[in-house]
Amino acid sequence: GESVGLHLPTLSVQEGDNSIINCAYSNSASDYFIWYKQESGKGPQFIIDIRSNMDKRQGQRVTVLLNKTVKHLSLQIAATQPGDSAVYFCAESGGTSYGKLTFGQGTILTVHP
Amino acid sequence: GAGVSQTPSNKVTEKGKYVELRCDPISGHTALYWYRQSLGQGPEFLIYFQGTGAADDSGLPNDRFFAVRPEGSVSTLKIQRTERGDSAVYLCASSSDGNSGNTIYFGEGSWLTVV
């Protein structure tokens, strides 16, 4: 998997704005993608997932977009709230070991009231 | 239980000591995973169990690390001769099975500090 240092990308938004968090993945054989939210001192929390046969999936206030051509994934959060502040990770899996998630670089989202 | 449960939540041990970290997956989940997360990084895969057997242990860093799941439910991650570099959060996760699209749920982790 990818490894990153301590300098994670950051995104600061105002409460009520829409947020877009981006992720590039590396394995063209991956066919399942997940977004996780991680608050300080807690484990990753599932947000939304998408399979490679789709390019868009919507949940409650969240949308995931998948562009397989350029191996890019994005998470859109509508009407961002202070409670959305956290580190967001994308993860990919596929092939014969779907449980072996490879996590991408996290993004720190800060929502200002 | 309602979610993945991990104990202890925090463990401080001296270099060279042996530690065990326990994971109780969501009831009925046959797939169980261990990950390790260092500060500022995403979780890194260690090992995956399907039932009692290790389906993929390619992420274990060396032979000091070992995991078991003897009855297909609770799992224990065992670390021998701990080193300061082993300090990290050890995350356990489970899913209904190991197939694609089955949500993988994480526990809150066990924070290991080796001094």
CSV table of C-alpha atoms in Angstrom, one decimal:
chain,number,residue,atom,x,y,z
A,1,GLY,CA,0.0,0.0,0.0
A,2,GLU,CA,0.9,3.6,-0.2
A,3,SER,CA,2.6,5.1,2.7
A,4,VAL,CA,2.6,8.8,3.5
A,5,GLY,CA,4.4,11.0,6.0
A,6,LEU,CA,2.9,13.2,8.6
A,7,HIS,CA,1.9,16.0,6.1
A,8,LEU,CA,-1.5,15.0,5.0
A,9,PRO,CA,-3.4,17.1,2.6
A,10,THR,CA,-5.9,19.4,4.3
A,11,LEU,CA,-9.2,20.9,3.3
A,12,SER,CA,-10.8,23.7,5.3
A,13,VAL,CA,-14.4,24.6,4.6
A,14,GLN,CA,-17.2,26.7,6.1
A,15,GLU,CA,-20.2,25.0,7.6
A,16,GLY,CA,-22.9,24.5,4.9
A,17,ASP,CA,-20.4,24.4,2.0
A,18,ASN,CA,-19.9,21.3,-0.1
A,19,SER,CA,-16.6,19.5,0.2
A,20,ILE,CA,-14.8,17.4,-2.3
A,21,ILE,CA,-12.0,15.1,-1.3
A,22,ASN,CA,-9.9,13.4,-3.9
A,23,CYS,CA,-7.9,10.2,-4.0
A,24,ALA,CA,-5.7,8.5,-6.6
A,25,TYR,CA,-5.4,4.8,-6.5
A,26,SER,CA,-2.6,2.7,-7.9
A,27,ASN,CA,-3.9,-0.8,-8.8
A,28,SER,CA,-5.8,-1.0,-12.1
A,29,ALA,CA,-7.0,-4.5,-11.0
A,30,SER,CA,-8.9,-3.1,-8.0
A,31,ASP,CA,-12.6,-3.3,-8.5
A,32,TYR,CA,-14.0,-2.3,-5.1
A,33,PHE,CA,-13.5,1.1,-3.5
A,34,ILE,CA,-14.5,2.4,-0.1
A,35,TRP,CA,-14.3,5.7,1.7
A,36,TYR,CA,-13.7,5.8,5.5
A,37,LYS,CA,-13.9,8.6,8.0
A,38,GLN,CA,-11.6,8.5,11.0
A,39,GLU,CA,-11.9,10.8,14.0
A,40,SER,CA,-9.1,11.3,16.4
A,41,GLY,CA,-8.6,8.2,18.6
A,42,LYS,CA,-11.2,6.1,16.8
A,43,GLY,CA,-11.2,3.4,14.2
A,44,PRO,CA,-12.1,4.0,10.6
A,45,GLN,CA,-15.8,4.4,10.0
A,46,PHE,CA,-17.4,3.2,6.7
A,47,ILE,CA,-19.0,6.0,4.7
A,48,ILE,CA,-19.8,4.7,1.2
A,49,ASP,CA,-18.5,2.2,-1.3
A,50,ILE,CA,-18.6,1.7,-5.0
A,51,ARG,CA,-17.8,-1.2,-7.4
A,52,SER,CA,-15.8,-0.7,-10.6
A,53,ASN,CA,-18.9,-1.3,-12.8
A,54,MET,CA,-20.3,2.0,-11.6
A,55,ASP,CA,-19.0,5.5,-11.9
A,56,LYS,CA,-21.2,7.2,-9.3
A,57,ARG,CA,-23.0,6.3,-6.2
A,58,GLN,CA,-25.0,8.4,-3.8
A,59,GLY,CA,-25.7,8.1,-0.1
A,60,GLN,CA,-27.0,10.4,2.5
A,61,ARG,CA,-25.2,13.8,1.9
A,62,VAL,CA,-22.4,11.9,0.3
A,63,THR,CA,-21.5,11.0,-3.3
A,64,VAL,CA,-18.6,8.9,-4.6
A,65,LEU,CA,-17.3,9.3,-8.1
A,66,LEU,CA,-15.1,6.8,-9.8
A,67,ASN,CA,-13.0,7.5,-12.9
A,68,LYS,CA,-11.2,4.2,-13.8
A,69,THR,CA,-9.5,5.8,-16.8
A,70,VAL,CA,-7.3,8.0,-14.7
A,71,LYS,CA,-7.6,5.8,-11.5
A,72,HIS,CA,-9.3,8.6,-9.5
A,73,LEU,CA,-11.9,8.5,-6.8
A,74,SER,CA,-13.6,11.4,-5.1
A,75,LEU,CA,-15.9,11.9,-2.2
A,76,GLN,CA,-18.4,14.8,-2.2
A,77,ILE,CA,-20.0,15.8,1.0
A,78,ALA,CA,-23.0,18.1,0.7
A,79,ALA,CA,-23.8,20.8,3.3
A,80,THR,CA,-20.7,20.0,5.4
A,81,GLN,CA,-21.2,20.1,9.1
A,82,PRO,CA,-18.7,20.5,12.0
A,83,GLY,CA,-19.2,16.9,12.8
A,84,ASP,CA,-17.8,15.9,9.5
A,85,SER,CA,-14.4,17.1,10.6
A,86,ALA,CA,-12.0,14.1,10.5
A,87,VAL,CA,-9.4,12.4,8.4
A,88,TYR,CA,-10.9,10.7,5.3
A,89,PHE,CA,-9.3,7.7,3.7
A,90,CYS,CA,-10.0,6.0,0.4
A,91,ALA,CA,-9.3,2.3,0.2
A,92,GLU,CA,-9.2,-0.2,-2.7
A,93,SER,CA,-9.4,-4.0,-3.0
A,94,GLY,CA,-9.9,-6.6,-5.6
A,95,GLY,CA,-8.6,-9.7,-7.3
A,96,THR,CA,-8.6,-12.7,-5.1
A,97,SER,CA,-8.3,-10.9,-1.7
A,98,TYR,CA,-11.2,-8.5,-1.2
A,99,GLY,CA,-10.4,-8.1,2.5
A,100,LYS,CA,-7.0,-6.9,1.8
A,101,LEU,CA,-7.7,-3.2,1.6
A,102,THR,CA,-5.0,-0.8,0.4
A,103,PHE,CA,-5.5,2.6,2.0
A,104,GLY,CA,-4.7,5.8,0.1
A,105,GLN,CA,-3.4,9.0,1.5
A,106,GLY,CA,-5.7,10.5,4.1
A,107,THR,CA,-7.1,14.0,3.8
A,108,ILE,CA,-7.8,16.1,6.9
A,109,LEU,CA,-11.2,17.9,6.6
A,110,THR,CA,-11.8,20.8,9.0
A,111,VAL,CA,-15.2,22.4,9.0
A,112,HIS,CA,-15.5,25.9,10.5
A,113,PRO,CA,-18.8,26.9,12.1
B,1,GLY,CA,-21.8,-7.5,20.2
B,2,ALA,CA,-22.9,-4.4,18.3
B,3,GLY,CA,-19.5,-3.7,16.8
B,4,VAL,CA,-15.9,-5.0,16.6
B,5,SER,CA,-14.5,-5.0,20.1
B,6,GLN,CA,-10.8,-4.7,20.8
B,7,THR,CA,-8.9,-5.1,24.1
B,8,PRO,CA,-6.8,-3.6,25.6
B,9,SER,CA,-7.5,-0.1,24.2
B,10,ASN,CA,-4.1,1.0,25.3
B,11,LYS,CA,-1.0,-1.1,26.2
B,12,VAL,CA,2.4,0.1,27.2
B,13,THR,CA,5.2,-2.5,27.3
B,14,GLU,CA,8.9,-2.6,27.6
B,15,LYS,CA,11.1,-3.5,24.6
B,16,GLY,CA,11.6,-7.2,24.3
B,17,LYS,CA,8.4,-8.2,26.0
B,18,TYR,CA,5.6,-10.3,24.6
B,19,VAL,CA,2.1,-8.8,24.0
B,20,GLU,CA,-1.3,-10.1,23.0
B,21,LEU,CA,-4.1,-8.0,21.5
B,22,ARG,CA,-7.6,-9.4,21.4
B,23,CYS,CA,-10.4,-8.8,18.8
B,24,ASP,CA,-14.0,-9.8,19.1
B,25,PRO,CA,-15.6,-9.4,15.7
B,26,ILE,CA,-19.3,-8.6,14.9
B,27,SER,CA,-21.4,-11.7,15.7
B,28,GLY,CA,-21.8,-13.9,12.7
B,29,HIS,CA,-18.9,-12.4,10.7
B,30,THR,CA,-16.7,-15.1,9.2
B,31,ALA,CA,-14.0,-12.8,7.9
B,32,LEU,CA,-11.6,-11.0,10.3
B,33,TYR,CA,-8.7,-8.7,9.5
B,34,TRP,CA,-5.9,-7.1,11.4
B,35,TYR,CA,-4.3,-3.8,10.3
B,36,ARG,CA,-1.7,-1.6,11.7
B,37,GLN,CA,-1.8,2.2,11.6
B,38,SER,CA,1.1,4.5,12.4
B,39,LEU,CA,0.7,8.2,13.2
B,40,GLY,CA,-0.2,10.2,10.1
B,41,GLN,CA,-0.7,7.2,7.9
B,42,GLY,CA,-3.5,5.0,6.6
B,43,PRO,CA,-4.0,1.5,8.0
B,44,GLU,CA,-1.7,-1.2,6.6
B,45,PHE,CA,-2.9,-4.8,6.1
B,46,LEU,CA,-1.4,-7.5,8.3
B,47,ILE,CA,-3.5,-10.6,8.0
B,48,TYR,CA,-7.0,-11.9,7.0
B,49,PHE,CA,-8.9,-14.8,8.4
B,50,GLN,CA,-11.7,-16.6,6.7
B,51,GLY,CA,-13.2,-18.8,9.5
B,52,THR,CA,-10.3,-20.3,11.5
B,53,GLY,CA,-7.7,-20.2,8.8
B,54,ALA,CA,-5.4,-17.4,7.7
B,55,ALA,CA,-6.4,-16.8,4.1
B,56,ASP,CA,-3.7,-14.1,3.6
B,57,ASP,CA,-0.9,-13.3,6.0
B,58,SER,CA,1.3,-11.5,3.5
B,59,GLY,CA,1.2,-8.3,5.5
B,60,LEU,CA,2.8,-9.6,8.7
B,61,PRO,CA,6.2,-7.8,8.9
B,62,ASN,CA,8.3,-10.6,10.3
B,63,ASP,CA,8.1,-13.8,12.3
B,64,ARG,CA,7.7,-11.9,15.6
B,65,PHE,CA,4.1,-11.3,14.6
B,66,PHE,CA,1.5,-14.1,14.7
B,67,ALA,CA,-2.3,-14.3,14.8
B,68,VAL,CA,-4.7,-17.0,15.7
B,69,ARG,CA,-8.5,-17.5,15.5
B,70,PRO,CA,-9.0,-21.0,16.9
B,71,GLU,CA,-12.8,-21.1,17.0
B,72,GLY,CA,-13.5,-18.8,14.1
B,73,SER,CA,-14.7,-15.9,16.2
B,74,VAL,CA,-12.3,-14.2,18.6
B,75,SER,CA,-8.8,-13.5,17.3
B,76,THR,CA,-5.5,-12.8,19.1
B,77,LEU,CA,-2.6,-10.9,17.6
B,78,LYS,CA,0.6,-11.9,19.2
B,79,ILE,CA,3.9,-9.9,19.1
B,80,GLN,CA,7.1,-11.4,20.4
B,81,ARG,CA,10.2,-9.5,21.5
B,82,THR,CA,8.6,-6.2,20.9
B,83,GLU,CA,10.6,-3.4,19.4
B,84,ARG,CA,10.0,0.4,19.6
B,85,GLY,CA,9.1,0.4,15.9
B,86,ASP,CA,6.1,-1.8,16.7
B,87,SER,CA,4.4,1.1,18.4
B,88,ALA,CA,1.2,1.8,16.5
B,89,VAL,CA,-2.5,1.4,16.6
B,90,TYR,CA,-3.5,-2.2,15.8
B,91,LEU,CA,-6.9,-2.2,14.2
B,92,CYS,CA,-9.2,-5.2,13.9
B,93,ALA,CA,-12.0,-5.4,11.4
B,94,SER,CA,-14.6,-7.9,10.3
B,95,SER,CA,-17.1,-8.5,7.5
B,96,SER,CA,-19.8,-11.1,6.9
B,97,ASP,CA,-17.5,-12.9,4.6
B,98,GLY,CA,-14.5,-12.1,2.5
B,99,ASN,CA,-16.3,-11.4,-0.7
B,100,SER,CA,-16.3,-8.1,-2.6
B,101,GLY,CA,-18.8,-5.6,-1.5
B,102,ASN,CA,-19.3,-6.8,2.0
B,103,THR,CA,-18.7,-3.9,4.3
B,104,ILE,CA,-15.6,-4.1,6.4
B,105,TYR,CA,-16.2,-2.7,9.9
B,106,PHE,CA,-13.3,-1.6,12.0
B,107,GLY,CA,-12.9,-1.6,15.8
B,108,GLU,CA,-11.5,1.3,17.8
B,109,GLY,CA,-8.1,-0.2,17.9
B,110,SER,CA,-5.5,-1.1,20.5
B,111,TRP,CA,-2.8,1.5,20.9
B,112,LEU,CA,0.5,-0.2,21.6
B,113,THR,CA,3.5,1.8,22.9
B,114,VAL,CA,6.8,0.0,23.3
B,115,VAL,CA,9.2,1.9,25.6
